[in-house]
Structures are given as C-alpha cells and as structure tokens.
Amino acid sequence: MFDTDIELLVKTLRAKGHNVNGVHHVPDNAGEYGLIVDGSGVSLEEARELLERDEPK
C-alpha cells in the first residue's frame, strides 16, 4: 500500500470534492507518484497545487 502522506493527500482531495480514480508509482526520474484526479493524470506536485487552489482566499 501507499505511504501515509499519499493516503492523506488522496483523502483530502476526495473531501474537497475531487474524484481520485487511481494512484500509481512512476519511474524514479518522473517523481514518486502519479494520480488520476477528476479524469486527468497529475503529478504529486500538481495534486498539491490543486489543493492549494481549493483553499479559500
């Protein structure tokens, strides 16, 4: 299974109304994880940025 950080990220994305269809490991040179969020492939960094954009200003 995935580590606690990625599980928390997925849980938070889902709590914010995003549809997370999958999480997978990617090659070392591409980053640690890839996610499918709202039907689009995103990197771990892009998923974090998505959560930041969801935060109220």
JSON list of C-alpha atoms in Angstrom, two decimals:
[
{"chain": "A", "resi": 1, "resn": "MET", "atom": "CA", "xyz": [0.00, 0.00, 0.00]},
{"chain": "A", "resi": 2, "resn": "PHE", "atom": "CA", "xyz": [0.99, 3.64, -0.25]},
{"chain": "A", "resi": 3, "resn": "ASP", "atom": "CA", "xyz": [2.62, 5.66, 2.48]},
{"chain": "A", "resi": 4, "resn": "THR", "atom": "CA", "xyz": [0.62, 7.77, 4.91]},
{"chain": "A", "resi": 5, "resn": "ASP", "atom": "CA", "xyz": [1.35, 11.07, 3.12]},
{"chain": "A", "resi": 6, "resn": "ILE", "atom": "CA", "xyz": [-0.14, 9.94, -0.19]},
{"chain": "A", "resi": 7, "resn": "GLU", "atom": "CA", "xyz": [-3.14, 8.38, 1.58]},
{"chain": "A", "resi": 8, "resn": "LEU", "atom": "CA", "xyz": [-3.76, 11.70, 3.36]},
{"chain": "A", "resi": 9, "resn": "LEU", "atom": "CA", "xyz": [-3.45, 13.61, 0.08]},
{"chain": "A", "resi": 10, "resn": "VAL", "atom": "CA", "xyz": [-5.99, 11.32, -1.62]},
{"chain": "A", "resi": 11, "resn": "LYS", "atom": "CA", "xyz": [-8.36, 11.57, 1.36]},
{"chain": "A", "resi": 12, "resn": "THR", "atom": "CA", "xyz": [-8.11, 15.38, 1.33]},
{"chain": "A", "resi": 13, "resn": "LEU", "atom": "CA", "xyz": [-8.67, 15.61, -2.43]},
{"chain": "A", "resi": 14, "resn": "ARG", "atom": "CA", "xyz": [-11.79, 13.45, -2.10]},
{"chain": "A", "resi": 15, "resn": "ALA", "atom": "CA", "xyz": [-13.03, 15.51, 0.88]},
{"chain": "A", "resi": 16, "resn": "LYS", "atom": "CA", "xyz": [-12.72, 18.64, -1.30]},
{"chain": "A", "resi": 17, "resn": "GLY", "atom": "CA", "xyz": [-14.97, 17.02, -3.92]},
{"chain": "A", "resi": 18, "resn": "HIS", "atom": "CA", "xyz": [-12.35, 15.71, -6.34]},
{"chain": "A", "resi": 19, "resn": "ASN", "atom": "CA", "xyz": [-12.66, 12.28, -7.93]},
{"chain": "A", "resi": 20, "resn": "VAL", "atom": "CA", "xyz": [-9.42, 10.33, -7.40]},
{"chain": "A", "resi": 21, "resn": "ASN", "atom": "CA", "xyz": [-9.54, 7.27, -9.66]},
{"chain": "A", "resi": 22, "resn": "GLY", "atom": "CA", "xyz": [-6.08, 5.93, -9.09]},
{"chain": "A", "resi": 23, "resn": "VAL", "atom": "CA", "xyz": [-2.65, 6.33, -7.60]},
{"chain": "A", "resi": 24, "resn": "HIS", "atom": "CA", "xyz": [0.40, 4.66, -9.07]},
{"chain": "A", "resi": 25, "resn": "HIS", "atom": "CA", "xyz": [4.15, 4.66, -8.67]},
{"chain": "A", "resi": 26, "resn": "VAL", "atom": "CA", "xyz": [6.05, 6.22, -11.55]},
{"chain": "A", "resi": 27, "resn": "PRO", "atom": "CA", "xyz": [9.68, 5.80, -12.66]},
{"chain": "A", "resi": 28, "resn": "ASP", "atom": "CA", "xyz": [12.29, 7.39, -10.39]},
{"chain": "A", "resi": 29, "resn": "ASN", "atom": "CA", "xyz": [13.10, 10.15, -12.86]},
{"chain": "A", "resi": 30, "resn": "ALA", "atom": "CA", "xyz": [9.46, 11.26, -13.06]},
{"chain": "A", "resi": 31, "resn": "GLY", "atom": "CA", "xyz": [8.67, 11.71, -9.38]},
{"chain": "A", "resi": 32, "resn": "GLU", "atom": "CA", "xyz": [7.34, 9.35, -6.78]},
{"chain": "A", "resi": 33, "resn": "TYR", "atom": "CA", "xyz": [3.62, 9.09, -7.63]},
{"chain": "A", "resi": 34, "resn": "GLY", "atom": "CA", "xyz": [1.13, 9.86, -10.36]},
{"chain": "A", "resi": 35, "resn": "LEU", "atom": "CA", "xyz": [-2.57, 10.31, -9.64]},
{"chain": "A", "resi": 36, "resn": "ILE", "atom": "CA", "xyz": [-5.72, 10.42, -11.72]},
{"chain": "A", "resi": 37, "resn": "VAL", "atom": "CA", "xyz": [-7.75, 13.34, -10.38]},
{"chain": "A", "resi": 38, "resn": "ASP", "atom": "CA", "xyz": [-11.01, 14.44, -11.98]},
{"chain": "A", "resi": 39, "resn": "GLY", "atom": "CA", "xyz": [-10.17, 12.31, -15.01]},
{"chain": "A", "resi": 40, "resn": "SER", "atom": "CA", "xyz": [-6.73, 13.83, -15.63]},
{"chain": "A", "resi": 41, "resn": "GLY", "atom": "CA", "xyz": [-3.28, 12.46, -14.87]},
{"chain": "A", "resi": 42, "resn": "VAL", "atom": "CA", "xyz": [-1.40, 14.70, -12.44]},
{"chain": "A", "resi": 43, "resn": "SER", "atom": "CA", "xyz": [1.89, 14.53, -10.60]},
{"chain": "A", "resi": 44, "resn": "LEU", "atom": "CA", "xyz": [2.16, 14.65, -6.84]},
{"chain": "A", "resi": 45, "resn": "GLU", "atom": "CA", "xyz": [3.18, 18.31, -7.04]},
{"chain": "A", "resi": 46, "resn": "GLU", "atom": "CA", "xyz": [0.21, 19.15, -9.29]},
{"chain": "A", "resi": 47, "resn": "ALA", "atom": "CA", "xyz": [-2.15, 17.44, -6.84]},
{"chain": "A", "resi": 48, "resn": "ARG", "atom": "CA", "xyz": [-0.75, 19.56, -4.00]},
{"chain": "A", "resi": 49, "resn": "GLU", "atom": "CA", "xyz": [-1.18, 22.70, -6.12]},
{"chain": "A", "resi": 50, "resn": "LEU", "atom": "CA", "xyz": [-4.78, 21.70, -6.80]},
{"chain": "A", "resi": 51, "resn": "LEU", "atom": "CA", "xyz": [-5.44, 21.57, -3.05]},
{"chain": "A", "resi": 52, "resn": "GLU", "atom": "CA", "xyz": [-3.80, 24.97, -2.59]},
{"chain": "A", "resi": 53, "resn": "ARG", "atom": "CA", "xyz": [-6.11, 26.46, -5.24]},
{"chain": "A", "resi": 54, "resn": "ASP", "atom": "CA", "xyz": [-9.10, 24.95, -3.41]},
{"chain": "A", "resi": 55, "resn": "GLU", "atom": "CA", "xyz": [-8.22, 26.83, -0.21]},
{"chain": "A", "resi": 56, "resn": "PRO", "atom": "CA", "xyz": [-10.38, 29.91, 0.45]},
{"chain": "A", "resi": 57, "resn": "LYS", "atom": "CA", "xyz": [-8.59, 33.19, -0.16]}
]
